[in-house]
PDB file of C-alpha atoms in Angstrom:
ATOM      1  CA  UNK X 770      50.580  45.814 120.722  1.00 92.00           C
ATOM      2  CA  UNK X 771      51.404  49.467 121.499  1.00 94.00           C
ATOM      3  CA  UNK X 772      53.069  50.278 124.803  1.00 94.00           C
ATOM      4  CA  UNK X 773      50.049  52.437 125.720  1.00 92.00           C
ATOM      5  CA  UNK X 774      48.124  49.175 126.250  1.00 92.00           C
ATOM      6  CA  UNK X 775      50.851  47.386 128.238  1.00 91.00           C
ATOM      7  CA  UNK X 776      50.261  46.460 131.855  1.00 92.00           C
ATOM      8  CA  UNK X 777      52.066  48.400 134.570  1.00 95.00           C
ATOM      9  CA  UNK X 778      55.193  46.589 135.726  1.00 95.00           C
ATOM     10  CA  UNK X 779      55.285  44.142 132.810  1.00 94.00           C
ATOM     11  CA  UNK X 780      58.543  44.098 130.777  1.00 95.00           C
ATOM     12  CA  UNK X 781      57.977  45.006 127.135  1.00 92.00           C
ATOM     13  CA  UNK X 782      60.506  44.460 124.294  1.00 96.00           C
ATOM     14  CA  UNK X 783      60.223  47.066 121.543  1.00 97.00           C
ATOM     15  CA  UNK X 784      59.884  45.519 118.087  1.00 97.00           C
ATOM     16  CA  UNK X 785      59.251  48.665 116.035  1.00 96.00           C
ATOM     17  CA  UNK X 786      58.595  52.396 116.215  1.00 97.00           C
ATOM     18  CA  UNK X 787      55.810  53.899 114.114  1.00 95.00           C
ATOM     19  CA  UNK X 788      55.035  57.439 113.038  1.00 94.00           C
ATOM     20  CA  UNK X 789      56.707  59.888 110.731  1.00 96.00           C
ATOM     21  CA  UNK X 790      60.466  60.547 110.639  1.00 97.00           C
ATOM     22  CA  UNK X 791      60.427  63.292 113.279  1.00 96.00           C
ATOM     23  CA  UNK X 792      58.389  61.167 115.723  1.00 96.00           C
ATOM     24  CA  UNK X 793      60.663  58.143 115.241  1.00 96.00           C
ATOM     25  CA  UNK X 794      63.742  60.340 115.680  1.00 96.00           C
ATOM     26  CA  UNK X 795      62.335  61.892 118.873  1.00 96.00           C
ATOM     27  CA  UNK X 796      61.473  58.493 120.388  1.00 96.00           C
ATOM     28  CA  UNK X 797      64.909  57.135 119.434  1.00 95.00           C
ATOM     29  CA  UNK X 798      66.567  60.068 121.205  1.00 95.00           C
ATOM     30  CA  UNK X 799      64.529  59.213 124.321  1.00 95.00           C
ATOM     31  CA  UNK X 800      65.863  55.638 124.204  1.00 95.00           C
ATOM     32  CA  UNK X 801      62.954  53.849 122.539  1.00 96.00           C
ATOM     33  CA  UNK X 802      64.949  51.622 120.177  1.00 96.00           C
ATOM     34  CA  UNK X 803      63.857  48.245 118.744  1.00 96.00           C
ATOM     35  CA  UNK X 804      65.243  45.415 120.864  1.00 96.00           C
ATOM     36  CA  UNK X 805      65.213  47.486 124.062  1.00 96.00           C
ATOM     37  CA  UNK X 806      63.253  46.227 127.069  1.00 96.00           C
ATOM     38  CA  UNK X 807      61.074  48.901 128.685  1.00 96.00           C
ATOM     39  CA  UNK X 808      58.473  48.878 131.450  1.00 96.00           C
ATOM     40  CA  UNK X 809      55.449  51.102 132.114  1.00 96.00           C
ATOM     41  CA  UNK X 810      55.825  52.469 135.645  1.00 96.00           C
ATOM     42  CA  UNK X 811      52.695  54.622 135.730  1.00 95.00           C
ATOM     43  CA  UNK X 812      49.695  55.329 133.515  1.00 92.00           C
ATOM     44  CA  UNK X 813      47.847  58.464 134.594  1.00 90.00           C
ATOM     45  CA  UNK X 814      45.039  59.515 132.289  1.00 81.00           C
ATOM     46  CA  UNK X 815      46.893  58.448 129.156  1.00 80.00           C
ATOM     47  CA  UNK X 816      50.228  59.977 130.135  1.00 92.00           C
ATOM     48  CA  UNK X 817      52.779  57.257 130.809  1.00 95.00           C
ATOM     49  CA  UNK X 818      55.991  57.091 132.787  1.00 96.00           C
ATOM     50  CA  UNK X 819      58.171  54.444 131.179  1.00 96.00           C
ATOM     51  CA  UNK X 820      61.429  52.986 132.456  1.00 97.00           C
ATOM     52  CA  UNK X 821      63.834  52.991 129.519  1.00 95.00           C
ATOM     53  CA  UNK X 822      67.332  51.662 130.194  1.00 90.00           C
ATOM     54  CA  UNK X 823      68.238  53.365 133.523  1.00 90.00           C
ATOM     55  CA  UNK X 824      65.928  56.372 133.143  1.00 95.00           C
ATOM     56  CA  UNK X 825      62.246  57.150 133.561  1.00 96.00           C
ATOM     57  CA  UNK X 826      60.662  58.998 130.667  1.00 96.00           C
ATOM     58  CA  UNK X 827      57.223  60.637 130.547  1.00 96.00           C
ATOM     59  CA  UNK X 828      55.377  60.387 127.235  1.00 96.00           C
ATOM     60  CA  UNK X 829      51.802  61.088 126.207  1.00 95.00           C
ATOM     61  CA  UNK X 830      49.395  58.488 124.892  1.00 94.00           C
ATOM     62  CA  UNK X 831      49.911  59.595 121.278  1.00 94.00           C
ATOM     63  CA  UNK X 832      53.620  58.801 121.407  1.00 95.00           C
ATOM     64  CA  UNK X 833      53.000  55.622 123.390  1.00 95.00           C
ATOM     65  CA  UNK X 834      50.734  54.383 120.590  1.00 95.00           C
ATOM     66  CA  UNK X 835      53.739  54.569 118.217  1.00 96.00           C
ATOM     67  CA  UNK X 836      55.915  52.133 120.223  1.00 96.00           C
ATOM     68  CA  UNK X 837      55.103  48.453 119.485  1.00 97.00           C
ATOM     69  CA  UNK X 838      56.108  45.027 120.794  1.00 91.00           C
TER      70      UNK X 838
END
């Protein structure tokens, strides 16, 4: 299931990152790494704020559809 469909406040363990090399590299730099637990803090019109490690990161729905549990 992609993180874009996750419920707000529910912990989510990343199993894989989809997309082309540049998208995967960008998400990895933001902290979206397989095995990491993340949580959706807010979902506003498809734009998500996600707690990754000790930071909050804003990503759009397109990127959120590339992060899977």
